Amino acid sequence: MDIVDSFSVMESLEKQLICPICLEMFTKPVVILPCQHNLCRKCASNPYLSARSGSTVTSGGRFRCPSCRHEVVLDRHGVYGLQRNLLVENIIDMYKQGNTSKPVPEVKTDQPMCEEHEDEKINIYCITCSVPTCSLCKVFGAHKNCNVAPLNDVFGQQKVELTDCVSMLVGNNERVQAIISQLDETCRAIDENSRRQKSRVCETFDHLFVLLEEKKSEMTLRINAEQEEKLDYIRGLRRKYSEHLEGTAKLLETAIQTMDESEMAVFLQVTLNAGTNTSHLDKVQHGYENMEHFKANFDCQRKALAQISFRSNFLSSIHDEHP
């Protein structure tokens, strides 16, 4: 690594050791905030912070970190209760030792020359045209009627403005990064809440399935009970008709045998009881086999199930807030 590279590394390191309040290198002792940003203790005790937060930072209270705007709550010891960042302090010591032991390389810069007057260096700034120029351009050239200022004055002023702009951009970037972190956290919360709500919905439907299964079993048992009752009655009635049919068949057989009897005395001794009378047997009523009275009407339940949804008031308020 050559001298220029070493200088660039040291310059980059120096930027990391700048206090966000005084914009100078940290002066010991350096305190570390809960958000892991660092401050000089003297800057943390700055009355500007207490005026912004409405409390005394040296004897308890709270203030916001100037880097990330995280609220820092102090105990009764104030900033003296904050932990020292010995690592940063050691790095500062090493940096200062490195700066004193190694010479700073001279960076040669070529001062630009005027395009109109090749032998003249650019040494003034035209305020009217907002361009740097040379003295001859002001006296004899295109800028003789313009307002000019020394190059050093404009350079210093614009460098301050640029520094302020850089600080503002850094602050904006930190705020945007904080918003991005908050959005990431919101995404994680949405995922977690969605998983929890889906689990609750599934659990609710599982309970409904259990209720429906129980109701189905109950109604099926009622149908089975009446089915068995009717079948038992019909089977008993069939058995009686079968017994009656057997008796009639025997009577028919006796009658046929009697018809063949040639002896009149014997013929007249045979007594045949009428076996065709079925008035003593029950008759099955019309529609006895019908089971339509067990037809279930699920119209209301079907409509109710079709209308199952989430709480509309809550959802509409969410959509109103985030169109």
XYZ file of C-alpha atoms in Angstrom:
323
model
C 0.000 0.000 0.000
C 1.558 3.353 -1.061
C 1.463 6.623 0.858
C -1.615 7.930 -0.946
C -3.606 4.752 -0.159
C -2.536 4.911 3.482
C -3.627 8.522 3.620
C -7.033 7.608 2.145
C -7.491 4.866 4.757
C -6.608 7.256 7.580
C -8.943 9.882 6.146
C -11.761 7.330 5.967
C -11.052 6.280 9.553
C -11.140 9.897 10.664
C -14.656 10.284 9.260
C -15.818 7.404 11.460
C -14.413 9.170 14.535
C -16.383 12.409 14.079
C -18.885 13.367 16.775
C -22.353 14.037 15.223
C -22.822 17.083 17.504
C -19.558 19.030 17.432
C -18.524 17.550 14.030
C -14.990 17.146 15.355
C -13.034 14.094 16.378
C -14.363 12.533 19.577
C -12.822 13.934 22.724
C -12.471 11.552 25.640
C -14.354 10.310 27.473
C -16.516 8.888 24.682
C -19.900 7.499 25.773
C -21.899 4.865 23.912
C -25.692 5.247 23.688
C -28.174 2.337 23.897
C -28.557 2.614 20.103
C -24.789 1.915 19.763
C -23.957 5.436 18.515
C -21.188 7.430 20.200
C -20.942 10.969 21.579
C -18.390 13.044 23.390
C -19.515 13.253 26.980
C -19.231 17.030 26.868
C -21.486 17.069 23.801
C -23.974 14.728 25.487
C -24.109 17.285 28.325
C -24.805 20.089 25.856
C -27.757 22.248 27.048
C -29.000 22.215 23.423
C -30.045 18.597 23.851
C -31.833 19.280 27.131
C -33.624 22.252 25.601
C -34.851 20.073 22.765
C -36.043 17.333 25.105
C -37.302 19.484 27.972
C -35.166 17.742 30.596
C -31.741 18.017 32.194
C -29.535 15.416 30.573
C -26.857 15.714 33.227
C -29.174 14.649 36.063
C -31.600 12.200 34.531
C -34.201 12.667 31.834
C -34.158 11.838 28.142
C -32.983 13.095 24.772
C -32.847 11.817 21.196
C -29.712 10.430 19.595
C -28.575 12.970 16.947
C -27.643 10.141 14.584
C -30.718 7.874 14.587
C -33.267 9.920 16.638
C -33.600 7.002 19.063
C -34.869 8.225 22.432
C -32.236 7.818 25.164
C -33.569 7.557 28.714
C -31.051 8.554 31.384
C -31.014 7.501 35.007
C -30.326 9.765 37.945
C -26.623 9.899 37.011
C -27.441 11.550 33.685
C -24.800 11.278 30.973
C -22.313 10.174 33.601
C -24.281 6.960 33.875
C -23.630 6.149 30.201
C -20.985 3.524 29.526
C -17.644 4.682 28.124
C -16.641 3.281 24.772
C -13.042 2.356 25.541
C -12.640 0.729 22.117
C -13.321 4.025 20.318
C -11.032 5.867 22.724
C -8.217 3.395 21.994
C -8.796 3.760 18.243
C -8.557 7.559 18.627
C -5.236 7.218 20.446
C -3.913 4.863 17.772
C -5.101 7.211 15.035
C -3.407 10.224 16.611
C -0.173 8.256 17.072
C -0.327 7.152 13.442
C -0.843 10.730 12.270
C 2.153 12.037 14.243
C 4.457 9.181 13.218
C 3.682 9.271 9.484
C 4.080 12.400 7.392
C 1.060 13.559 5.519
C 1.790 13.370 1.811
C 1.638 16.545 -0.139
C -1.062 16.328 -2.721
C -0.137 18.382 -5.698
C -3.051 20.073 -7.336
C -2.831 21.877 -10.640
C -4.620 25.209 -10.441
C -6.823 25.596 -13.518
C -5.975 28.341 -16.010
C -8.344 30.705 -17.753
C -9.485 29.537 -21.179
C -9.596 33.096 -22.547
C -6.242 34.174 -21.028
C -4.001 31.135 -21.043
C -1.350 32.664 -18.797
C -3.810 33.727 -16.109
C -4.854 31.493 -13.240
C -8.467 31.384 -12.168
C -8.500 33.437 -8.972
C -11.923 35.083 -8.686
C -15.549 33.979 -8.847
C -18.219 35.682 -10.926
C -21.281 35.886 -8.719
C -23.473 37.095 -11.582
C -22.625 34.184 -13.906
C -21.866 31.640 -11.134
C -18.546 30.609 -12.706
C -14.887 30.962 -11.623
C -12.776 33.254 -13.809
C -9.582 35.302 -13.846
C -8.811 38.923 -13.104
C -8.312 39.859 -16.749
C -11.821 38.607 -17.572
C -13.132 41.012 -14.942
C -11.068 43.953 -16.189
C -11.181 43.453 -19.960
C -13.234 40.371 -20.702
C -16.760 38.985 -20.566
C -17.203 39.598 -16.823
C -16.233 43.264 -16.644
C -19.816 44.272 -15.763
C -20.400 41.382 -13.318
C -20.192 41.157 -9.564
C -17.192 39.124 -8.457
C -15.732 37.904 -5.182
C -12.432 36.380 -4.092
C -12.218 32.708 -4.938
C -11.313 31.801 -1.352
C -14.407 33.528 0.066
C -16.812 31.792 -2.320
C -14.968 28.510 -1.868
C -15.323 28.701 1.910
C -18.984 29.698 1.728
C -19.939 26.990 -0.739
C -17.942 24.399 1.161
C -19.912 25.248 4.292
C -23.150 24.987 2.328
C -22.031 21.672 0.849
C -21.089 20.417 4.305
C -24.542 21.374 5.575
C -26.096 19.660 2.564
C -24.064 16.520 3.201
C -25.102 16.541 6.860
C -28.719 16.961 5.822
C -28.422 14.093 3.333
C -26.820 11.888 5.969
C -29.599 12.735 8.391
C -32.230 12.068 5.734
C -30.596 8.759 4.849
C -30.611 7.738 8.489
C -34.269 8.672 8.799
C -35.100 6.779 5.605
C -33.147 3.786 6.901
C -35.133 3.975 10.138
C -38.361 4.025 8.104
C -37.154 1.031 6.069
C -36.382 -0.845 9.283
C -39.838 0.028 10.585
C -41.406 -1.187 7.325
C -39.450 -4.447 7.569
C -40.711 -4.878 11.116
C -44.242 -4.140 9.905
C -43.867 -6.857 7.223
C -42.767 -9.346 9.860
C -45.683 -8.330 12.100
C -48.125 -8.726 9.170
C -46.785 -12.221 8.445
C -47.016 -13.248 12.095
C -50.497 -11.766 12.580
C -51.706 -13.377 9.343
C -50.453 -16.792 10.431
C -52.147 -16.365 13.802
C -55.465 -15.265 12.283
C -55.434 -18.079 9.697
C -54.865 -20.528 12.511
C -57.829 -19.075 14.403
C -60.065 -19.231 11.316
C -59.094 -22.864 10.677
C -59.731 -23.682 14.331
C -63.177 -22.057 14.160
C -64.103 -24.028 11.036
C -62.855 -27.219 12.672
C -65.274 -26.561 15.543
C -68.067 -26.029 13.038
C -67.191 -29.316 11.335
C -67.379 -31.086 14.706
C -70.791 -29.554 15.406
C -72.036 -30.541 11.963
C -70.774 -34.093 12.417
C -72.501 -34.338 15.796
C -75.758 -32.983 14.357
C -75.504 -35.372 11.390
C -75.043 -38.328 13.741
C -78.001 -37.235 15.868
C -80.353 -36.858 12.890
C -79.133 -40.114 11.334
C -79.866 -41.952 14.588
C -83.421 -40.625 14.592
C -83.963 -41.872 11.050
C -82.431 -45.246 11.948
C -84.713 -45.558 14.983
C -87.899 -45.023 12.990
C -86.554 -47.224 10.196
C -86.064 -50.141 12.616
C -89.463 -49.524 14.230
C -91.290 -49.628 10.903
C -89.303 -52.597 9.652
C -90.048 -54.554 12.834
C -93.777 -53.835 12.426
C -93.789 -54.792 8.724
C -91.806 -57.976 9.383
C -94.231 -58.970 12.166
C -97.219 -58.285 9.948
C -95.639 -60.285 7.136
C -95.094 -63.171 9.525
C -98.778 -63.143 10.491
C -99.871 -63.118 6.842
C -97.472 -65.959 6.137
C -98.958 -68.022 8.988
C -102.458 -67.248 7.680
C -101.382 -68.365 4.210
C -100.024 -71.656 5.536
C -103.318 -72.318 7.384
C -105.290 -71.597 4.224
C -103.075 -73.922 2.227
C -103.734 -76.777 4.683
C -107.445 -76.045 4.617
C -107.357 -76.134 0.814
C -105.634 -79.481 0.869
C -108.279 -80.892 3.259
C -111.074 -79.553 1.032
C -109.609 -81.233 -2.020
C -109.311 -84.536 -0.179
C -112.916 -84.207 1.010
C -114.085 -83.684 -2.564
C -112.787 -87.130 -3.369
C -114.742 -88.815 -0.522
C -117.478 -91.084 -1.975
C -119.131 -92.016 1.280
C -121.773 -89.445 2.033
C -121.706 -90.053 5.781
C -117.970 -89.493 5.896
C -118.214 -86.470 3.643
C -120.798 -84.870 5.900
C -118.669 -85.475 8.970
C -115.865 -83.211 7.665
C -116.202 -79.629 8.870
C -114.266 -76.917 6.977
C -113.687 -73.593 8.754
C -113.577 -70.653 6.438
C -109.920 -69.633 6.111
C -110.226 -66.664 3.791
C -111.194 -64.129 6.451
C -108.270 -61.683 7.025
C -110.204 -59.014 8.854
C -108.361 -59.782 12.054
C -105.029 -58.897 10.392
C -103.708 -55.300 10.301
C -103.526 -53.452 7.035
C -100.557 -51.238 6.152
C -101.690 -47.658 5.819
C -101.000 -45.861 2.586
C -97.714 -43.969 2.718
C -96.487 -45.916 5.717
C -93.177 -46.420 3.910
C -92.743 -42.663 3.380
C -89.805 -41.075 5.265
C -90.117 -37.597 3.795
C -90.904 -36.109 7.207
C -87.181 -36.468 7.920
C -86.265 -34.145 5.085
C -83.906 -31.497 6.504
C -84.231 -27.848 5.547
C -80.794 -26.259 5.394
C -81.786 -23.088 3.541
C -81.250 -20.787 6.525
C -78.035 -22.515 7.523
C -76.756 -22.417 3.943
C -77.418 -18.680 3.743
C -75.776 -18.145 7.105
C -72.689 -20.091 6.028
C -72.530 -18.172 2.759
C -72.545 -14.913 4.723
C -69.673 -15.889 6.998
C -67.038 -13.158 6.735
C -64.773 -10.997 8.831
C -65.811 -8.011 10.893
C -66.749 -5.525 8.215
C -66.460 -2.451 10.433
C -62.874 -3.232 11.353
C -61.867 -4.068 7.780
C -63.507 -0.947 6.373
C -61.670 1.234 8.890
C -58.372 -0.358 7.864
C -59.076 0.263 4.161
C -60.119 3.859 4.913
C -56.810 4.482 6.640
C -54.815 2.833 3.826
C -56.613 3.330 0.512
